[in-house]
Coordinates of C-alpha atoms in Angstrom, one line a residue:
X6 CA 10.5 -3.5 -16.9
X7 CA 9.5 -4.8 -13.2
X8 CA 6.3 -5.3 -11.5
X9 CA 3.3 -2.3 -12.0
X10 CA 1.0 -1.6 -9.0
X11 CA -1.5 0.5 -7.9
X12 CA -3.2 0.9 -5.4
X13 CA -6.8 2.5 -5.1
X14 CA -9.2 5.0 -3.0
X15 CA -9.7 3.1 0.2
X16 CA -6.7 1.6 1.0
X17 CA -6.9 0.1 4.8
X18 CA -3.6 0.7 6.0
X19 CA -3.7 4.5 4.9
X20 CA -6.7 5.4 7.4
X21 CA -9.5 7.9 7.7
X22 CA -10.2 8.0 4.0
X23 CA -13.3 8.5 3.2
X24 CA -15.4 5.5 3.4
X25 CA -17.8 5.4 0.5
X26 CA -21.7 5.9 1.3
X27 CA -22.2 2.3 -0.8
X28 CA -19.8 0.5 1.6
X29 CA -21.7 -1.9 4.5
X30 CA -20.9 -0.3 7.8
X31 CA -19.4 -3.7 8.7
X32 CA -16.9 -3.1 6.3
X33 CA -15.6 0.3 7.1
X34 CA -12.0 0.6 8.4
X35 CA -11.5 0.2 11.2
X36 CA -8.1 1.5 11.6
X37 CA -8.3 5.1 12.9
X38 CA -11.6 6.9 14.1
X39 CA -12.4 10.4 11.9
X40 CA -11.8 11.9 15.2
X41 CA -7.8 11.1 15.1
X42 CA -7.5 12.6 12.2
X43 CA -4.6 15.3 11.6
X44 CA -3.2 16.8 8.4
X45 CA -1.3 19.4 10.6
X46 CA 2.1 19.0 12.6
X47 CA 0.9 19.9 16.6
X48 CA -2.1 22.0 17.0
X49 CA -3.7 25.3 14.5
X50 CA -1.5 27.1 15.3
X51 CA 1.0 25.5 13.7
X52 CA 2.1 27.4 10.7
X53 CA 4.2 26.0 7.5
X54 CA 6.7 27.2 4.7
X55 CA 5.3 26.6 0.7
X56 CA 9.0 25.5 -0.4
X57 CA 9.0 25.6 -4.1
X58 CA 12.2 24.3 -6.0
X59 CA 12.9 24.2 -9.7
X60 CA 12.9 21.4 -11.6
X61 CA 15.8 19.5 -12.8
X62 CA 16.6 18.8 -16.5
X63 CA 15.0 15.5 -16.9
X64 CA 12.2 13.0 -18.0
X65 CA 9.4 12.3 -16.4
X66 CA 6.4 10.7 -18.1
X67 CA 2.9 9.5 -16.1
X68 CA 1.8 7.0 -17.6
X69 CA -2.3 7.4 -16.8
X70 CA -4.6 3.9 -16.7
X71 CA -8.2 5.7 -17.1
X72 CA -11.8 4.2 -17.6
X73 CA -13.0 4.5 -21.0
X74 CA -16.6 5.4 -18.9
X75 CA -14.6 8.1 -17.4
X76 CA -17.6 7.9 -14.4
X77 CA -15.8 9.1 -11.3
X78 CA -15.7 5.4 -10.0
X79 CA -14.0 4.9 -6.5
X80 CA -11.5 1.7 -7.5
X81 CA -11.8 -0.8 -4.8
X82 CA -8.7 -2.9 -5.0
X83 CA -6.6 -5.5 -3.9
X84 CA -3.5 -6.6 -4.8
X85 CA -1.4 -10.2 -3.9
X86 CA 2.4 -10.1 -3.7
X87 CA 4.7 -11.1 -6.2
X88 CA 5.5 -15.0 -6.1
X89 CA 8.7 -14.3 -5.1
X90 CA 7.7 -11.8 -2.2
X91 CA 10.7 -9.5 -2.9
X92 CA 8.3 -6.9 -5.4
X93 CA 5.6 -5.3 -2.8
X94 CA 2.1 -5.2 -5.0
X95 CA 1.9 -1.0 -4.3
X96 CA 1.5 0.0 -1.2
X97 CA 4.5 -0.2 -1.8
X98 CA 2.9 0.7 -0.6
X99 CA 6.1 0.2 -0.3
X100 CA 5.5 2.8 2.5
X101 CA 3.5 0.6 4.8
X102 CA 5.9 -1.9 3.0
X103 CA 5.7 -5.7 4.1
X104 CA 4.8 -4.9 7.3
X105 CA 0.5 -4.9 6.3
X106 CA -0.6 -8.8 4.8
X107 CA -3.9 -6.2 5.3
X108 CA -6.6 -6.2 3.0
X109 CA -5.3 -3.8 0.3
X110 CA -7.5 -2.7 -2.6
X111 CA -5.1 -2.4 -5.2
X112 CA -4.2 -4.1 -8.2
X113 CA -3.1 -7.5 -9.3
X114 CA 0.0 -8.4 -11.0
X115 CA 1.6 -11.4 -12.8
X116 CA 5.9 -11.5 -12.6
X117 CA 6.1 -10.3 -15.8
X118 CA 5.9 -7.0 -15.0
X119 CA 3.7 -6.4 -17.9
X120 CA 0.3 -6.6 -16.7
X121 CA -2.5 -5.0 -14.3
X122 CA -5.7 -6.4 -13.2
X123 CA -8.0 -3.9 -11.6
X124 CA -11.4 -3.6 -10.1
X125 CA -14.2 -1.0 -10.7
X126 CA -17.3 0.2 -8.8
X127 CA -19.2 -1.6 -11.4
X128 CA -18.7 -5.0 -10.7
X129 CA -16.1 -5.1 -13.5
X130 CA -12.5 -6.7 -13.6
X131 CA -10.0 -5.0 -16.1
X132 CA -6.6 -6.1 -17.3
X133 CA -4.5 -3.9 -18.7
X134 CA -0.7 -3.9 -20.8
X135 CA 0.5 -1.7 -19.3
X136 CA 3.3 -1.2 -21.8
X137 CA 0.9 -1.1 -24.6
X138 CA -1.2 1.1 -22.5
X139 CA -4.5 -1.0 -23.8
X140 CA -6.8 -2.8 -22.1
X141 CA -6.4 -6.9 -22.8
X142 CA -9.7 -8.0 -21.6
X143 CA -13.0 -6.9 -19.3
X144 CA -14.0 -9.5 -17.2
X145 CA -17.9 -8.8 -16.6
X146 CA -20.1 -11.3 -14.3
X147 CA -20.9 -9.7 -11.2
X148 CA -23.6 -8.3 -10.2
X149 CA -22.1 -5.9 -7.5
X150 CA -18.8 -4.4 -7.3
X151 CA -15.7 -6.3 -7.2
X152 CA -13.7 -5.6 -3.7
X153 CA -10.9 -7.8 -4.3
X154 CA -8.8 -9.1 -7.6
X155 CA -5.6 -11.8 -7.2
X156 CA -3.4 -13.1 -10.2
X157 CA -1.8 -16.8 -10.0
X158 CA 1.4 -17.1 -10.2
X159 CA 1.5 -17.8 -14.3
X160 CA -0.7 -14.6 -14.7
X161 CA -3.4 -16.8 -16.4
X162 CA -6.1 -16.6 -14.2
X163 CA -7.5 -14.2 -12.4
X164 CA -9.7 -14.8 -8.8
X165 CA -12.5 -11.6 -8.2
X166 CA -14.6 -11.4 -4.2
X167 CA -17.6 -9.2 -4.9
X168 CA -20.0 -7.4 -3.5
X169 CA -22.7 -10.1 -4.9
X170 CA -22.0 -12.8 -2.9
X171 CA -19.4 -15.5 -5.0
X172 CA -15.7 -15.1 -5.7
X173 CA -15.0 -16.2 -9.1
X174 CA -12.0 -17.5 -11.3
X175 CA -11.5 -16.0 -14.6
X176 CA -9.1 -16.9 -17.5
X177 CA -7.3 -13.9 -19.2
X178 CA -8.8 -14.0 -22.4
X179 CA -9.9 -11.0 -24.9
X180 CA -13.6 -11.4 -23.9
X181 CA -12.7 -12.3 -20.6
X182 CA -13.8 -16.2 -20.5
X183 CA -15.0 -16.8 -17.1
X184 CA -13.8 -20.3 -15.9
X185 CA -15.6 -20.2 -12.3
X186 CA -17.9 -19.1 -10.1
X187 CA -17.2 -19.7 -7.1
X188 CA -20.7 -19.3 -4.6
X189 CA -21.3 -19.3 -1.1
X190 CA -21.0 -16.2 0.8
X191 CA -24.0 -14.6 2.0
X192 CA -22.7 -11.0 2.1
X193 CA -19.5 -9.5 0.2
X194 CA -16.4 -10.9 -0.4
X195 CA -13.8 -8.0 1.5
X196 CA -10.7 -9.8 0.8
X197 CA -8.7 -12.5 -1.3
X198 CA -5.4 -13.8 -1.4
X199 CA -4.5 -16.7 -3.9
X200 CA -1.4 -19.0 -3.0
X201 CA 1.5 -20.9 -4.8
X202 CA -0.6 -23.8 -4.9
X203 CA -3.5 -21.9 -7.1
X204 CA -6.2 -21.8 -4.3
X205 CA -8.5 -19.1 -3.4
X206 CA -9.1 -18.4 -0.2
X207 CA -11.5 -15.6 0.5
X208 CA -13.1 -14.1 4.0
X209 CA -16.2 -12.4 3.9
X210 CA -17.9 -10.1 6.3
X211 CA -20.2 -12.8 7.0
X212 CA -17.0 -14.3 9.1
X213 CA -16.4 -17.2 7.3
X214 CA -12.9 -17.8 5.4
X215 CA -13.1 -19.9 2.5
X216 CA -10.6 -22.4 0.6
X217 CA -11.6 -22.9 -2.2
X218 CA -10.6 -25.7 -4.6
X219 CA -10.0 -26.6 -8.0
X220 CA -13.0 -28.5 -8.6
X221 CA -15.4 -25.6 -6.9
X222 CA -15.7 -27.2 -3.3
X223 CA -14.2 -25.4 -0.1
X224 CA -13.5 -25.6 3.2
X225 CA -15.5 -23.0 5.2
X226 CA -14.2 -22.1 8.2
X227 CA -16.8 -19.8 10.2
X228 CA -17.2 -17.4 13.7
X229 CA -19.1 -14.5 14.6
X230 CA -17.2 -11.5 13.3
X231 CA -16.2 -10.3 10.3
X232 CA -12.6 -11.2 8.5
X233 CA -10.6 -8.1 8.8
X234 CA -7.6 -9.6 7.0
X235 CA -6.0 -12.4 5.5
X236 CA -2.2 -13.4 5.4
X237 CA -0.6 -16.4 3.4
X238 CA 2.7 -16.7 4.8
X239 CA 5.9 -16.5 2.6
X240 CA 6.1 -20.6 2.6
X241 CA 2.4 -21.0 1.3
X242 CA 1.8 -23.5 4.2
X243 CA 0.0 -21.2 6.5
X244 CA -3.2 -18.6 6.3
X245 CA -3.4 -16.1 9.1
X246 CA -7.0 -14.6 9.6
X247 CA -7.5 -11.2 11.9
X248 CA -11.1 -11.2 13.0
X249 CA -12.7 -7.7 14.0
X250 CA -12.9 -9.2 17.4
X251 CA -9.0 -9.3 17.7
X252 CA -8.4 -13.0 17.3
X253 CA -5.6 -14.2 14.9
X254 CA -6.4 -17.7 13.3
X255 CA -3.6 -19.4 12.1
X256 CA -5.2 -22.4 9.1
X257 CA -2.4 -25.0 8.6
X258 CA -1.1 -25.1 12.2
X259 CA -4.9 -26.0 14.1
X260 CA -3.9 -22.6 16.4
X261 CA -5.8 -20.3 17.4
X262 CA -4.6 -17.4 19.1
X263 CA -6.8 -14.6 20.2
X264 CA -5.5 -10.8 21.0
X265 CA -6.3 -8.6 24.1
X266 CA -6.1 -5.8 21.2
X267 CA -7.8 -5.9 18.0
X268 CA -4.8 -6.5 15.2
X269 CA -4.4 -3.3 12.8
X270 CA -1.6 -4.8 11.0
X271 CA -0.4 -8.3 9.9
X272 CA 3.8 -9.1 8.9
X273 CA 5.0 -12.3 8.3
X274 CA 8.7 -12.3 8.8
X275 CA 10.5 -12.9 5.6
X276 CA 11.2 -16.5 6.2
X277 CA 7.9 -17.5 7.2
X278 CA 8.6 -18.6 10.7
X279 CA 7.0 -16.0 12.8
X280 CA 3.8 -13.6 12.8
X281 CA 3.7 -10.2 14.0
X282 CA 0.8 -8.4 14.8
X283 CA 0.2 -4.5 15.4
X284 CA -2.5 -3.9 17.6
X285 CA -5.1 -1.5 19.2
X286 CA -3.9 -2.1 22.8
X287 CA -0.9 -0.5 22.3
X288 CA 1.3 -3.8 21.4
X289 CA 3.2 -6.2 18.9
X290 CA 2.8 -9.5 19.1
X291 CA 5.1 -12.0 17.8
X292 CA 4.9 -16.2 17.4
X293 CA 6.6 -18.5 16.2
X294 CA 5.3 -20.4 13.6
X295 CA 7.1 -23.5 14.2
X296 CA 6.9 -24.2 18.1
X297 CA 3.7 -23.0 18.2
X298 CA 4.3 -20.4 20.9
X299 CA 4.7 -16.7 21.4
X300 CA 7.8 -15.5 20.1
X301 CA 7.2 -12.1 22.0
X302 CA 4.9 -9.5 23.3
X303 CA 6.5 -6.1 22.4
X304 CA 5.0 -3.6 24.6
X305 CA 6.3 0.3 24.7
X306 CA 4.0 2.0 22.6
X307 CA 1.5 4.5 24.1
X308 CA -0.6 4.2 21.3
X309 CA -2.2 1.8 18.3
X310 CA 0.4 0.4 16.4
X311 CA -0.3 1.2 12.8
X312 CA 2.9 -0.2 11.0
X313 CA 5.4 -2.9 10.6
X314 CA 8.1 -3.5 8.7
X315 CA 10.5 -6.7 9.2
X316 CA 14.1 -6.1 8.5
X317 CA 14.9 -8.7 5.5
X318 CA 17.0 -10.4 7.8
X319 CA 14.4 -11.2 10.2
X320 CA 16.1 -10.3 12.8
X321 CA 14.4 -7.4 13.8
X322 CA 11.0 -5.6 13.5
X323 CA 10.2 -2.3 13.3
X324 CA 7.1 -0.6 14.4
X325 CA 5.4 2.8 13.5
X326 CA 2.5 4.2 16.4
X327 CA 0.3 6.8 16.8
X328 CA 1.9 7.8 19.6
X329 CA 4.7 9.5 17.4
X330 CA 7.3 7.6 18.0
X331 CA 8.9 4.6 16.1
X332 CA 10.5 1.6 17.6
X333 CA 13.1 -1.2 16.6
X334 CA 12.8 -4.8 18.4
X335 CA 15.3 -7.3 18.6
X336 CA 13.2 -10.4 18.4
X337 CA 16.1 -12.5 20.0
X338 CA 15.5 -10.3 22.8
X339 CA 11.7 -9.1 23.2
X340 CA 12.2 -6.8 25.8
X341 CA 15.1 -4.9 24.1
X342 CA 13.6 -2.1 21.6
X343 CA 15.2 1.4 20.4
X344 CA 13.1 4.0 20.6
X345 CA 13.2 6.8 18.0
X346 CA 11.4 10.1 19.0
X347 CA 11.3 13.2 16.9
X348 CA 7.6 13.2 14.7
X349 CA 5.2 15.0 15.9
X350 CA 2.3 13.4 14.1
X351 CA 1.4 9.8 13.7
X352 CA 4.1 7.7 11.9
X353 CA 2.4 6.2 8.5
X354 CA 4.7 4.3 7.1
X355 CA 8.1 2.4 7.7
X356 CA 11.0 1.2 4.9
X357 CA 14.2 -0.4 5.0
X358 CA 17.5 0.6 3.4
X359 CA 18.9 -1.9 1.4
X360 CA 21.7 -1.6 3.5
X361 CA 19.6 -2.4 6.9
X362 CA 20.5 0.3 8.5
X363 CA 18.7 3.0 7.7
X364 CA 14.9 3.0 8.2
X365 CA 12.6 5.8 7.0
X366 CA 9.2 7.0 8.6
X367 CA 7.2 9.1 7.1
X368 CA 4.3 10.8 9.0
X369 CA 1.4 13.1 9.4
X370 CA 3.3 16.0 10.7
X371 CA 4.2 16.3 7.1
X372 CA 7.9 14.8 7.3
X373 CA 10.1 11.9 6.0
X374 CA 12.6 11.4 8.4
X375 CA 16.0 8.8 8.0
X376 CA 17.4 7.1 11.2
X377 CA 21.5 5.7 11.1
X378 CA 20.3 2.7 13.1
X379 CA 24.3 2.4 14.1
X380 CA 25.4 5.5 14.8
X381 CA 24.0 8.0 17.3
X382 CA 23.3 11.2 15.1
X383 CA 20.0 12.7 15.0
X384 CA 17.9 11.4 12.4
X385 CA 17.7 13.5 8.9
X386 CA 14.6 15.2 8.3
X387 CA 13.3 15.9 4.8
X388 CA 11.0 18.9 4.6
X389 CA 9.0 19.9 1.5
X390 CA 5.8 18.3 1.8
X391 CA 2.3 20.6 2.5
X392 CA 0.3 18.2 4.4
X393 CA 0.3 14.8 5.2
X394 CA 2.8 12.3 4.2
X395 CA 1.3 8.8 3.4
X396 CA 4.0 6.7 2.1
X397 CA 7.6 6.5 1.6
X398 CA 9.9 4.0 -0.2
X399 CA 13.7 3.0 -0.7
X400 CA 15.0 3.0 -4.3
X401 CA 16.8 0.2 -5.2
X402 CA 20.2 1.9 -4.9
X403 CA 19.8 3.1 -1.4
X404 CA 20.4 6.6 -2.0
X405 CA 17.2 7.9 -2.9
X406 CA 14.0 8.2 -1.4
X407 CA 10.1 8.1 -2.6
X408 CA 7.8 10.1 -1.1
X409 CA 3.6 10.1 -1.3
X410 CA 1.3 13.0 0.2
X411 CA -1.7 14.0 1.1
X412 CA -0.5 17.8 -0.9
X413 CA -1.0 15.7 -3.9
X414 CA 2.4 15.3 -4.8
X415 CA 5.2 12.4 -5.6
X416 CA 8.8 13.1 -4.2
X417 CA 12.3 12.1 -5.0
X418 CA 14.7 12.9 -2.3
X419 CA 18.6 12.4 -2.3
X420 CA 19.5 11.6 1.1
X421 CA 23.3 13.1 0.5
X422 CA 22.2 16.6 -0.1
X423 CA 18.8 16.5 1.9
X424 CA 17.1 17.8 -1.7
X425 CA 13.6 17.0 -2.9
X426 CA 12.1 17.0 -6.3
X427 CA 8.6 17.1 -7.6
X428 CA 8.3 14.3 -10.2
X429 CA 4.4 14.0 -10.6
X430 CA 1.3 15.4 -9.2
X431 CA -1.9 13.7 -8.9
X432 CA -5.6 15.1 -8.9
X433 CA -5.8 14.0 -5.3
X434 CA -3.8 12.8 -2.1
X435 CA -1.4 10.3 -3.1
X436 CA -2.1 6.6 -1.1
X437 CA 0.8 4.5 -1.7
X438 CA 3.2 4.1 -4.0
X439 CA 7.1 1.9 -4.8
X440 CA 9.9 2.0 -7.0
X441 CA 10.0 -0.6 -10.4
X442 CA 13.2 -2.5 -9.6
X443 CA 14.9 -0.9 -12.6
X444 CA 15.5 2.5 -10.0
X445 CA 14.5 4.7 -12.3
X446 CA 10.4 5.0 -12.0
X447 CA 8.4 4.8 -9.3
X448 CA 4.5 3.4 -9.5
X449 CA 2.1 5.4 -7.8
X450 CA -1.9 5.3 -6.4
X451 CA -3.8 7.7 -6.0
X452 CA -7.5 9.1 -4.5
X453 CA -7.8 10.2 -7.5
X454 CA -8.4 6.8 -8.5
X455 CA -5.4 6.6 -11.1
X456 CA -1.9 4.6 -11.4
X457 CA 0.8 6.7 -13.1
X458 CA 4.4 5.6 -13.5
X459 CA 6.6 8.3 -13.3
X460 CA 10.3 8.8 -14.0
X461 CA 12.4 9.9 -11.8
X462 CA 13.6 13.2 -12.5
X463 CA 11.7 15.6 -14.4
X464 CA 12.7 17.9 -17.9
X465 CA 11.4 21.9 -17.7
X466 CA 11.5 21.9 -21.6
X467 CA 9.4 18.5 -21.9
X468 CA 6.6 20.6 -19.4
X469 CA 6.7 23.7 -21.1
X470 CA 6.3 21.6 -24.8
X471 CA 3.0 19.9 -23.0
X472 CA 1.5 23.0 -21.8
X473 CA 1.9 24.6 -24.8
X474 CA -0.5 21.9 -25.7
X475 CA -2.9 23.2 -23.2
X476 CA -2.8 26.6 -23.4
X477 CA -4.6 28.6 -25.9
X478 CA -3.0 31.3 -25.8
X479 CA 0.1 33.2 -25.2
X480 CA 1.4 33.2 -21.7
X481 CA 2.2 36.6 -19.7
X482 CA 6.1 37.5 -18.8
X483 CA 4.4 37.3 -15.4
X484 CA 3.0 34.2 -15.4
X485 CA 6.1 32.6 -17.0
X486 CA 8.4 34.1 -14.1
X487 CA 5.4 32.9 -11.5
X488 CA 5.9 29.4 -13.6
X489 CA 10.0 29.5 -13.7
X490 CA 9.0 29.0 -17.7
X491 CA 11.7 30.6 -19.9
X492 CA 10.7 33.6 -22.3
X493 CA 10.3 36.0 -19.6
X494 CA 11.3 39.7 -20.8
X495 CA 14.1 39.8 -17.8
X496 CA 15.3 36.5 -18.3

């Protein structure tokens, strides 16, 4: 079926989300200030067009992961990559793509494609089939909420950072056997990643990084300011580690490398030789892994750069600013970039065509728009959304686009014919989301704090058979023509 992900309220790379009142102010993203904050294209006096489209004659069916509690629960999540680094773990994010090795908090996922592990505000670790739709086992140990979950590679174990202080190793079992607690941190564990090799390496916002090993022991590597995020490279050979200071440590290589601008985003390319950094003073910087030594400093952008995305080739790097604009680097040549102008609102998110030469950026003027890197035509822009658009996504086939928003909704596009479709709507703004590798569903998270899976098209007559379901009585000819619901007296 592919890889499931989610990803949860507070996910870093999608700033100015609301940071929750329990959350240390240490830990608060740092990404975007309130201030920057837009969910308009340009100024108030911008006005829009409500576009509304009938659906096509297809399936769609959400599926919904909910807590039995039903307590309205922000999820604090994070996810790892698939071992084979080709499957993004939801933010898909697919939108901010494999440009952010940030802290997500999203879901875990073995390579079966089968299975989600997720955390809740009450300190509690779930794993769910998601095929079944049943949960497989609760993990319950900590004392304060869980802020980070990682799978191994097998899907057997599970590593959990809390709130309380320890990061602990759990084995998937019914009850949810605990194997280990792992103790040490003296505040919470705010983020996790867990490599080929099985280890657990965690960085608290006490500013110590931790690698841990089998046997309980760890390394503990320490400074003065809090771990922002943590970023095992492709090979599994190196750990970088942003610090809120702006300094990018690289464990494995005995380099250190420190940033005149704090780092917002972390990309390893997709070979593992080189690093690239987004940061707040405006610039990307690049190094290479195996000499040692700056690979680049990519300067051009009049504002933080917010996203990256490596073209699988490695060849080049893209980059997504608050300044509006997106730019294309040829890392053979640092000083040569393309510059693509047309947003008008920050650019949130970056993907790649399959084909690697079309890249999509999606934005907060409420656009998705698709650039031919080899031609000279003017990019298309896809129009439909009603506020902000948070994440946006390739399909597997390279013809269709996913879209996530801030109106709530989840968008299919055809690039051909420029057309968007409504497949799902959540309760709230929708954070991230990516496509299963079969083509036909796309995995979403939401504020809302749920995962659906969604096909890809949607069937009128499957949505008028559910709300019959809901509705308890018998709808107006009015209503059914404001609905585009058949059974209208002029239809």
């Amino acid at each position: 079926m592919g890889v499931f992900v989610t990803v949860g309220w507070n996910n870093v790379v999608h700033r100015n989300l609301q940071s929750p009142p329990d959350r240390p102010p240490s830990e608060r993203p740092i990404h975007r200030p309130a201030r920057r904050e837009q969910t308009r294209p340009g100024d108030e006096a911008t006005h829009h067009q409500t576009i509304h489209r009938r659906c096509r004659r297809r399936t769609s069916r959400p599926v919904l992961l909910r807590q039995r509690d039903r307590r309205r629960i922000q999820r604090r999540l994070e996810a790892s990559l698939s071992p084979d680094r080709d499957r993004l773990g939801g933010g898909a994010e697919a939108g901010r793509g494999a440009r952010q090795c940030q802290s997500y908090r999203r879901p875990a996922q073995p390579d079966d494609g089968r299975t989600i592990v997720f955390a809740t505000g009450d300190g509690n670790i779930h794993v769910w089939d998601v095929r079944r739709l049943r949960e497989v086992a609760a993990l319950r140990g900590h004392a304060q909420v869980a802020w980070s979950v990682a799978l191994s590679s097998d899907g057997r174990r599970v590593a959990s950072g809390s709130g309380d202080g320890t990061a602990r190793i759990w084995t998937i079992q019914p009850r949810g056997a605990e194997q280990q607690v792992l103790t040490g941190h003296e505040g919470p564990v705010t983020t996790l990643a867990l490599d080929r090799a099985a280890r657990v390496v965690t960085g608290g916002a006490d500013g110590t990084v931790r690698v841990w090993q089998p046997d309980g022991t760890a390394v503990v590597l320490s400074w003065s300011e809090p771990v922002v995020a943590l970023a095992c490279s492709p090979t599994a050979d190196t750990l970088a580690v942003a610090l809120r200071d702006g300094a990018v440590h690289l464990i494995g290589t005995n380099d250190d490398v420190r940033l005149d601008g704090e780092a917002e985003s972390l990309a390893w390319s997709p070979d593992g030789s080189r690093l690239a950094a987004g940061c707040k003073d405006n610039s990307v910087r690049v190094w290479d892994i195996h000499t040692r030594s700056s690979a680049g400093l990519l300067r051009g952008h009049a504002d933080w750069v917010s996203a990256l995305a490596w073209l699988p080739s490695g060849r080049y790097l893209a980059s997504g600013s608050d300044d509006r604009t997106v730019r294309v680097w040829d890392i053979e040549y640092p000083g040569d970039s393309t510059v693509h102008s047309g947003h008008q609102n920050y650019v949130d998110g970056l993907s790649w065509a399959p084909d690697e030469h079309r890249l999509a950026t999606c934005s907060a003027d409420w656009t998705i728009r698709v650039w031919d890197l080899t031609g000279t035509d003017r990019p298309l822009v896809l129009s439909g959304h009603e506020k902000r658009v948070r994440a946006v996504a390739w399909a597997p086939d390279g013809q269709r686009l996913a879209s996530g928003s801030d109106d709530r909704t989840v968008q299919v596009w055809d690039v051909d014919d420029n057309q968007g479709e409504v497949i799902g709507v959540h309760r709230d703004g929708v954070t991230s989301l990516a496509w299963l590798p079969d083509g036909r569903h796309v995995v979403t998270g939401s504020a809302d704090g749920t995962a659906r899976v969604w096909a890809d098209s949607v069937d009128p007559d499957e949505l008028t058979t559910r709300a019959r379901t809901r509705v308890f009585r018998a709808l107006t000819d009015d209503e059914r023509r404001t609905h585009l619901l058949p059974g209208s007296g002029d239809s």
